[in-house]
Amino acid sequence: MNSPVRVNGFVCKNPLEVNADDFFKAANLDKPRVPNKVGSNVTLINVMQIAGLNTLGISIARIDYAPLGQNPPHTHPRATEILTVLEGTLYVGFVTSNQPAPNRNKFLSKVLNKGDVFVFPVGLIHFQFNPNPHQPAVAIAALSSQNPGAITIANAVFGSDPPISDDVLAKAFQVEKNTIDYLQD
Amino acid sequence: MNSPVRVNGFVCKNPLEVNADDFFKAANLDKPRVPNKVGSNVTLINVMQIAGLNTLGISIARIDYAPLGQNPPHTHPRATEILTVLEGTLYVGFVTSNQPAPNRNKFLSKVLNKGDVFVFPVGLIHFQFNPNPHQPAVAIAALSSQNPGAITIANAVFGSDPPISDDVLAKAFQVEKNTIDYLQD
Amino acid sequence: MNSPVRVNGFVCKNPLEVNADDFFKAANLDKPRVPNKVGSNVTLINVMQIAGLNTLGISIARIDYAPLGQNPPHTHPRATEILTVLEGTLYVGFVTSNQPAPNRNKFLSKVLNKGDVFVFPVGLIHFQFNPNPHQPAVAIAALSSQNPGAITIANAVFGSDPPISDDVLAKAFQVEKNTIDYLQD
Amino acid sequence: MNSPVRVNGFVCKNPLEVNADDFFKAANLDKPRVPNKVGSNVTLINVMQIAGLNTLGISIARIDYAPLGQNPPHTHPRATEILTVLEGTLYVGFVTSNQPAPNRNKFLSKVLNKGDVFVFPVGLIHFQFNPNPHQPAVAIAALSSQNPGAITIANAVFGSDPPISDDVLAKAFQVEKNTIDYLQD
Amino acid sequence: MNSPVRVNGFVCKNPLEVNADDFFKAANLDKPRVPNKVGSNVTLINVMQIAGLNTLGISIARIDYAPLGQNPPHTHPRATEILTVLEGTLYVGFVTSNQPAPNRNKFLSKVLNKGDVFVFPVGLIHFQFNPNPHQPAVAIAALSSQNPGAITIANAVFGSDPPISDDVLAKAFQVEKNTIDYLQD
Amino acid sequence: MNSPVRVNGFVCKNPLEVNADDFFKAANLDKPRVPNKVGSNVTLINVMQIAGLNTLGISIARIDYAPLGQNPPHTHPRATEILTVLEGTLYVGFVTSNQPAPNRNKFLSKVLNKGDVFVFPVGLIHFQFNPNPHQPAVAIAALSSQNPGAITIANAVFGSDPPISDDVLAKAFQVEKNTIDYLQD
């Protein structure tokens, strides 16, 4: 990890020293995680955890959803996502881009049961919501990049460091500044 | 345009019939446009306007900004953007993805004067704002796709068709449902 | 499905008619499958099952392993695979290519427990084996192509249609022709 | 700039130290440039000027044309170009490759006025000429690479260092050696 | 060949009807060809001759050189070329792009004997010349595209249809119009 | 070669020091090679021999075949191959992947004479065999990667280091363990 040699910003190992551990992670993806404040937890295994993934264009994640929890609206700037439900039920959807009507910002959604599969195309805003008030849900998702990135809309727009000016956001969202300030808290 | 043959969803022409007009658009990019409700107007010339762009991975746009107008927070799911200011001043920025602190949702911004150049990396949320209360601004932007797409955050999250459930959004943005309803109006 | 318009050989839909079902498959990935003669069963959800995956570069699979069953040595000509164990234990490995010694045809292997993650780089021969004589195992795997392909070595080399000449194979594997004939049965 | 770590030959920065200036250049693209001996001046902003462009696949340029000046026949080995006219008029064109007749070396040209857009496909020989004997012209061009390269035909063929043998060039251009020598001066 | 379905502009076959002939061409690459007026002949086997090459990114060519013949300065807009000499001797070279001095339009050349290998990077102007006044030469070249394209500089610049204006070319090559007219004949 | 700077794992040179030798190899591809135990010899010129090939996506090889010799069943994990016969006759073929019947593991083969061209698509198992008991054969092959890799099936499956368990292989190939042991010797 101290090597000065990097590809895509990640350390490269001498091929003579590569072994099975460079393609392995004891990731405990079978274990439930504690949900965050919106009721979900994403455990992503990407090139940061498995160095051998570099340049190979894929990563995998376990997602836990508390009852009524959600993986809130977000995008992956460099990956398409494919997801299957392991436990529970998920209400999922994505919004199309600013195409001409009638496709402008069309919201495509679906209720997924255990074993169903759904695709979120690269760069589109999407979310998953567990509609069950009593039972958690679990999904496995895969992403078409070893470093897909994730942008949670609420955090990036209303929680950046430093904050985006409330003047800008008030006009962008066509509301008063105090509404923006409330969202930024 | 009635041909059944398409690549990337766009009609392909018989190579024997290709001529200079397939690489040309009288786009009037020198002409000011009427700003929309947030004070901007994007005139994008992509593969929909110039069929010869198909597979070539680039497009160009003129952006007009009214005084205090903005091109509100948005992403391009399939393109990086590079922009130069033709007239006026712009305050621009983008927010990094959910990286580990201290890089988590870092807001990088800059004031651009005439002739300055700025880059918005693929898929990241960005905006441009004209801070001048009296003068309009104009920029030329180029995008690294013949069909970059654009997702205006406010419209996709709070203005989709049909709307995303206000239950989901209230939790995602950690506010009351009536705040979401107000944003959705 | 009768449209004459295809990209990558798959039918393209009019964007105006796209809906959530084009990104969805009721795949029953939660259900065990009957193992084949070597004790495994791969249920792959790719662009053949979800048309919306076309050009998006990812697919997902459930793999069932009987006690002592295996997903036998095979390659994916167009994809890297990342796998996590849902149930049971797997002994997995891949063989490196004809590099100079000491890396020539090096066999890298690992025992995976529930929740572990392993990567099989694009085009390399790999397998998974369930070493438990009493319990089945289950894995979810993702592949970096919407149409990864799979080549089971035993079938492609000794079970092709028509068969490869046993003269050729006897010399290739440095054994007598009757050994090849036995393998081809 | 002294870091030993490079991607694509360019220095990589520690992500923790990245800031807005890595995506910015005070390029003065609003300012006219002094034309060269054929009456033009290209100011290209690529990864050499903006380090953050690395791997992002785009660059931008201002081109100035003196009255009757030209950006002489050239190619970009790694990029398509899209151009719009800011000031004046341009006569532009490109030549198709050695396809079968009647498409063999077809010259496609167009007169562009202010606000028009034209595309020069990757690798094809193209030029822009200002036909106005009294007024300069200005264009903004974008290229689909962070390091597109440019090969001016006259300079590469007749002005290389060392020169290409006049024997070779005389036969290639089907003229006498003294014509080549004249061109090489 | 009458199918309306194309990828990259080429007809696609029903996978069920694909056979070995779709990957084969009786190309007679062992047979000498009659040289053209500059003393060479390129026999390229690309996706036009072998339909199965589509999307696979490679093609191959035999090149014949008469004594003192040449494959004149040209570029491949979409491919790097690698070449080996089968018979005779070749003097080969390419010119670098408009980089800052001392690399500006540097001419890199080499004399190749039988069995030697040389690389011409994508998009750069290059040529091969047979310096032997008595013996022909033969090379096999491979290109990193199923449809690499070729642009012979002399033909594209001075022999296009219609011709490029001699006013433009005179200034570009810094010579008198009658020299251009002579080159265009 | 001691530089700490690498791209794709290979040393990068300062552009100011690049010269023609970085694109050249005195490879002696005109010289016959001594065949290995299965009667062939592959002389591959890739990025290990020519540093300038890095990122350019192509390589070239001479293949010698003894009478009744073969280049045994193998795959290239990162390249399509195109081949032409220089001397003798070759019986060549490849096997399609596990597609639905009737295309499942279809063996497509062809007899090639001097000057014929054949294509082996990326990642598929293929071989070449010289059916002539008295005469050697020679081919030139090109591959669509500067580092295509090669996996000889017999060596990777039955000759890896350490060996794959004969339990696993016996079941995979549906034979007794002593047959596997015989193959592994």
mmCIF file with all atom_site columns, C-alpha atoms in Angstrom, chain A residues 44-135:
data_model
loop_
_atom_site.group_PDB
_atom_site.id
_atom_site.type_symbol
_atom_site.label_atom_id
_atom_site.label_alt_id
_atom_site.label_comp_id
_atom_site.label_asym_id
_atom_site.label_entity_id
_atom_site.label_seq_id
_atom_site.pdbx_PDB_ins_code
_atom_site.Cartn_x
_atom_site.Cartn_y
_atom_site.Cartn_z
_atom_site.occupancy
_atom_site.B_iso_or_equiv
_atom_site.pdbx_formal_charge
_atom_site.auth_seq_id
_atom_site.auth_comp_id
_atom_site.auth_asym_id
_atom_site.auth_atom_id
_atom_site.pdbx_PDB_model_num
ATOM 1  C CA . LEU A 1 44  ? -20.107 -1.938  -0.922  1.00 0.00 ? 44  LEU A CA 1
ATOM 2  C CA . ILE A 1 45  ? -17.205 -4.194  -1.878  1.00 0.00 ? 45  ILE A CA 1
ATOM 3  C CA . ASN A 1 46  ? -15.242 -2.315  -4.520  1.00 0.00 ? 46  ASN A CA 1
ATOM 4  C CA . VAL A 1 47  ? -11.615 -1.765  -5.529  1.00 0.00 ? 47  VAL A CA 1
ATOM 5  C CA . MET A 1 48  ? -10.904 -0.180  -2.139  1.00 0.00 ? 48  MET A CA 1
ATOM 6  C CA . GLN A 1 49  ? -11.566 -3.558  -0.475  1.00 0.00 ? 49  GLN A CA 1
ATOM 7  C CA . ILE A 1 50  ? -10.341 -5.912  -3.224  1.00 0.00 ? 50  ILE A CA 1
ATOM 8  C CA . ALA A 1 51  ? -7.271  -4.540  -5.011  1.00 0.00 ? 51  ALA A CA 1
ATOM 9  C CA . GLY A 1 52  ? -7.526  -7.200  -7.746  1.00 0.00 ? 52  GLY A CA 1
ATOM 10 C CA . LEU A 1 53  ? -10.732 -5.577  -9.011  1.00 0.00 ? 53  LEU A CA 1
ATOM 11 C CA . ASN A 1 54  ? -8.796  -2.666  -10.510 1.00 0.00 ? 54  ASN A CA 1
ATOM 12 C CA . THR A 1 55  ? -9.679  -2.186  -14.230 1.00 0.00 ? 55  THR A CA 1
ATOM 13 C CA . LEU A 1 56  ? -12.158 -5.103  -14.093 1.00 0.00 ? 56  LEU A CA 1
ATOM 14 C CA . GLY A 1 57  ? -15.341 -3.026  -14.067 1.00 0.00 ? 57  GLY A CA 1
ATOM 15 C CA . ILE A 1 58  ? -17.558 -4.576  -11.403 1.00 0.00 ? 58  ILE A CA 1
ATOM 16 C CA . SER A 1 59  ? -18.407 -4.382  -7.693  1.00 0.00 ? 59  SER A CA 1
ATOM 17 C CA . ILE A 1 60  ? -21.038 -5.843  -5.346  1.00 0.00 ? 60  ILE A CA 1
ATOM 18 C CA . ALA A 1 61  ? -23.036 -4.646  -2.328  1.00 0.00 ? 61  ALA A CA 1
ATOM 19 C CA . ARG A 1 62  ? -25.389 -5.855  0.372   1.00 0.00 ? 62  ARG A CA 1
ATOM 20 C CA . ILE A 1 63  ? -28.146 -3.422  1.254   1.00 0.00 ? 63  ILE A CA 1
ATOM 21 C CA . ASP A 1 64  ? -30.131 -3.631  4.492   1.00 0.00 ? 64  ASP A CA 1
ATOM 22 C CA . TYR A 1 65  ? -33.483 -1.873  4.876   1.00 0.00 ? 65  TYR A CA 1
ATOM 23 C CA . ALA A 1 66  ? -35.208 -1.337  8.206   1.00 0.00 ? 66  ALA A CA 1
ATOM 24 C CA . PRO A 1 67  ? -39.017 -1.545  8.252   1.00 0.00 ? 67  PRO A CA 1
ATOM 25 C CA . LEU A 1 68  ? -40.160 1.535   6.288   1.00 0.00 ? 68  LEU A CA 1
ATOM 26 C CA . GLY A 1 69  ? -36.477 2.229   5.656   1.00 0.00 ? 69  GLY A CA 1
ATOM 27 C CA . GLN A 1 70  ? -35.090 3.416   2.345   1.00 0.00 ? 70  GLN A CA 1
ATOM 28 C CA . ASN A 1 71  ? -31.944 3.739   0.304   1.00 0.00 ? 71  ASN A CA 1
ATOM 29 C CA . PRO A 1 72  ? -32.789 7.334   -0.576  1.00 0.00 ? 72  PRO A CA 1
ATOM 30 C CA . PRO A 1 73  ? -32.739 8.918   -4.059  1.00 0.00 ? 73  PRO A CA 1
ATOM 31 C CA . HIS A 1 74  ? -29.181 8.769   -5.399  1.00 0.00 ? 74  HIS A CA 1
ATOM 32 C CA . THR A 1 75  ? -27.136 8.217   -8.555  1.00 0.00 ? 75  THR A CA 1
ATOM 33 C CA . HIS A 1 76  ? -24.011 6.268   -9.480  1.00 0.00 ? 76  HIS A CA 1
ATOM 34 C CA . PRO A 1 77  ? -21.965 8.529   -11.772 1.00 0.00 ? 77  PRO A CA 1
ATOM 35 C CA . ARG A 1 78  ? -20.015 5.641   -13.336 1.00 0.00 ? 78  ARG A CA 1
ATOM 36 C CA . ALA A 1 79  ? -22.219 2.511   -13.124 1.00 0.00 ? 79  ALA A CA 1
ATOM 37 C CA . THR A 1 80  ? -25.449 0.735   -13.931 1.00 0.00 ? 80  THR A CA 1
ATOM 38 C CA . GLU A 1 81  ? -26.890 -1.247  -10.998 1.00 0.00 ? 81  GLU A CA 1
ATOM 39 C CA . ILE A 1 82  ? -28.679 -4.599  -11.029 1.00 0.00 ? 82  ILE A CA 1
ATOM 40 C CA . LEU A 1 83  ? -30.400 -5.702  -7.819  1.00 0.00 ? 83  LEU A CA 1
ATOM 41 C CA . THR A 1 84  ? -32.119 -8.782  -6.456  1.00 0.00 ? 84  THR A CA 1
ATOM 42 C CA . VAL A 1 85  ? -34.167 -9.033  -3.252  1.00 0.00 ? 85  VAL A CA 1
ATOM 43 C CA . LEU A 1 86  ? -32.992 -11.582 -0.663  1.00 0.00 ? 86  LEU A CA 1
ATOM 44 C CA . GLU A 1 87  ? -35.462 -10.832 2.116   1.00 0.00 ? 87  GLU A CA 1
ATOM 45 C CA . GLY A 1 88  ? -38.683 -8.871  2.292   1.00 0.00 ? 88  GLY A CA 1
ATOM 46 C CA . THR A 1 89  ? -40.258 -6.562  -0.250  1.00 0.00 ? 89  THR A CA 1
ATOM 47 C CA . LEU A 1 90  ? -38.946 -3.420  -1.935  1.00 0.00 ? 90  LEU A CA 1
ATOM 48 C CA . TYR A 1 91  ? -40.674 -0.609  -3.765  1.00 0.00 ? 91  TYR A CA 1
ATOM 49 C CA . VAL A 1 92  ? -38.070 0.644   -6.267  1.00 0.00 ? 92  VAL A CA 1
ATOM 50 C CA . GLY A 1 93  ? -37.934 3.196   -9.049  1.00 0.00 ? 93  GLY A CA 1
ATOM 51 C CA . PHE A 1 94  ? -35.905 5.544   -11.198 1.00 0.00 ? 94  PHE A CA 1
ATOM 52 C CA . VAL A 1 95  ? -36.633 8.802   -13.010 1.00 0.00 ? 95  VAL A CA 1
ATOM 53 C CA . THR A 1 96  ? -35.765 9.311   -16.680 1.00 0.00 ? 96  THR A CA 1
ATOM 54 C CA . SER A 1 97  ? -33.783 12.347  -17.778 1.00 0.00 ? 97  SER A CA 1
ATOM 55 C CA . ASN A 1 98  ? -35.034 15.649  -19.261 1.00 0.00 ? 98  ASN A CA 1
ATOM 56 C CA . GLN A 1 99  ? -36.244 14.066  -22.477 1.00 0.00 ? 99  GLN A CA 1
ATOM 57 C CA . PRO A 1 100 ? -39.006 15.585  -24.598 1.00 0.00 ? 100 PRO A CA 1
ATOM 58 C CA . ALA A 1 101 ? -42.547 14.956  -23.274 1.00 0.00 ? 101 ALA A CA 1
ATOM 59 C CA . PRO A 1 102 ? -44.116 12.502  -22.664 1.00 0.00 ? 102 PRO A CA 1
ATOM 60 C CA . ASN A 1 103 ? -40.863 10.943  -21.440 1.00 0.00 ? 103 ASN A CA 1
ATOM 61 C CA . ARG A 1 104 ? -39.659 13.957  -19.471 1.00 0.00 ? 104 ARG A CA 1
ATOM 62 C CA . ASN A 1 105 ? -38.769 12.914  -15.914 1.00 0.00 ? 105 ASN A CA 1
ATOM 63 C CA . LYS A 1 106 ? -40.964 9.833   -16.118 1.00 0.00 ? 106 LYS A CA 1
ATOM 64 C CA . PHE A 1 107 ? -40.951 7.864   -12.854 1.00 0.00 ? 107 PHE A CA 1
ATOM 65 C CA . LEU A 1 108 ? -40.738 4.103   -13.501 1.00 0.00 ? 108 LEU A CA 1
ATOM 66 C CA . SER A 1 109 ? -41.426 2.019   -10.408 1.00 0.00 ? 109 SER A CA 1
ATOM 67 C CA . LYS A 1 110 ? -42.078 -1.553  -9.371  1.00 0.00 ? 110 LYS A CA 1
ATOM 68 C CA . VAL A 1 111 ? -42.727 -3.590  -6.261  1.00 0.00 ? 111 VAL A CA 1
ATOM 69 C CA . LEU A 1 112 ? -40.102 -6.316  -5.932  1.00 0.00 ? 112 LEU A CA 1
ATOM 70 C CA . ASN A 1 113 ? -40.590 -9.542  -4.043  1.00 0.00 ? 113 ASN A CA 1
ATOM 71 C CA . LYS A 1 114 ? -37.921 -11.999 -2.962  1.00 0.00 ? 114 LYS A CA 1
ATOM 72 C CA . GLY A 1 115 ? -36.014 -13.268 -5.974  1.00 0.00 ? 115 GLY A CA 1
ATOM 73 C CA . ASP A 1 116 ? -37.057 -10.463 -8.339  1.00 0.00 ? 116 ASP A CA 1
ATOM 74 C CA . VAL A 1 117 ? -34.441 -8.541  -10.321 1.00 0.00 ? 117 VAL A CA 1
ATOM 75 C CA . PHE A 1 118 ? -34.436 -4.847  -11.302 1.00 0.00 ? 118 PHE A CA 1
ATOM 76 C CA . VAL A 1 119 ? -32.024 -2.602  -13.246 1.00 0.00 ? 119 VAL A CA 1
ATOM 77 C CA . PHE A 1 120 ? -31.126 1.056   -12.574 1.00 0.00 ? 120 PHE A CA 1
ATOM 78 C CA . PRO A 1 121 ? -29.452 2.513   -15.703 1.00 0.00 ? 121 PRO A CA 1
ATOM 79 C CA . VAL A 1 122 ? -26.185 4.435   -15.330 1.00 0.00 ? 122 VAL A CA 1
ATOM 80 C CA . GLY A 1 123 ? -26.462 7.927   -13.861 1.00 0.00 ? 123 GLY A CA 1
ATOM 81 C CA . LEU A 1 124 ? -30.246 7.981   -13.288 1.00 0.00 ? 124 LEU A CA 1
ATOM 82 C CA . ILE A 1 125 ? -31.765 8.992   -9.924  1.00 0.00 ? 125 ILE A CA 1
ATOM 83 C CA . HIS A 1 126 ? -33.189 5.930   -8.172  1.00 0.00 ? 126 HIS A CA 1
ATOM 84 C CA . PHE A 1 127 ? -34.194 4.660   -4.747  1.00 0.00 ? 127 PHE A CA 1
ATOM 85 C CA . GLN A 1 128 ? -35.392 1.559   -2.899  1.00 0.00 ? 128 GLN A CA 1
ATOM 86 C CA . PHE A 1 129 ? -37.990 1.680   -0.138  1.00 0.00 ? 129 PHE A CA 1
ATOM 87 C CA . ASN A 1 130 ? -39.088 -1.079  2.220   1.00 0.00 ? 130 ASN A CA 1
ATOM 88 C CA . PRO A 1 131 ? -42.899 -0.626  2.458   1.00 0.00 ? 131 PRO A CA 1
ATOM 89 C CA . ASN A 1 132 ? -43.262 -3.198  5.219   1.00 0.00 ? 132 ASN A CA 1
ATOM 90 C CA . PRO A 1 133 ? -43.761 -1.557  8.641   1.00 0.00 ? 133 PRO A CA 1
ATOM 91 C CA . HIS A 1 134 ? -42.731 -4.681  10.539  1.00 0.00 ? 134 HIS A CA 1
ATOM 92 C CA . GLN A 1 135 ? -40.119 -6.602  8.581   1.00 0.00 ? 135 GLN A CA 1
#
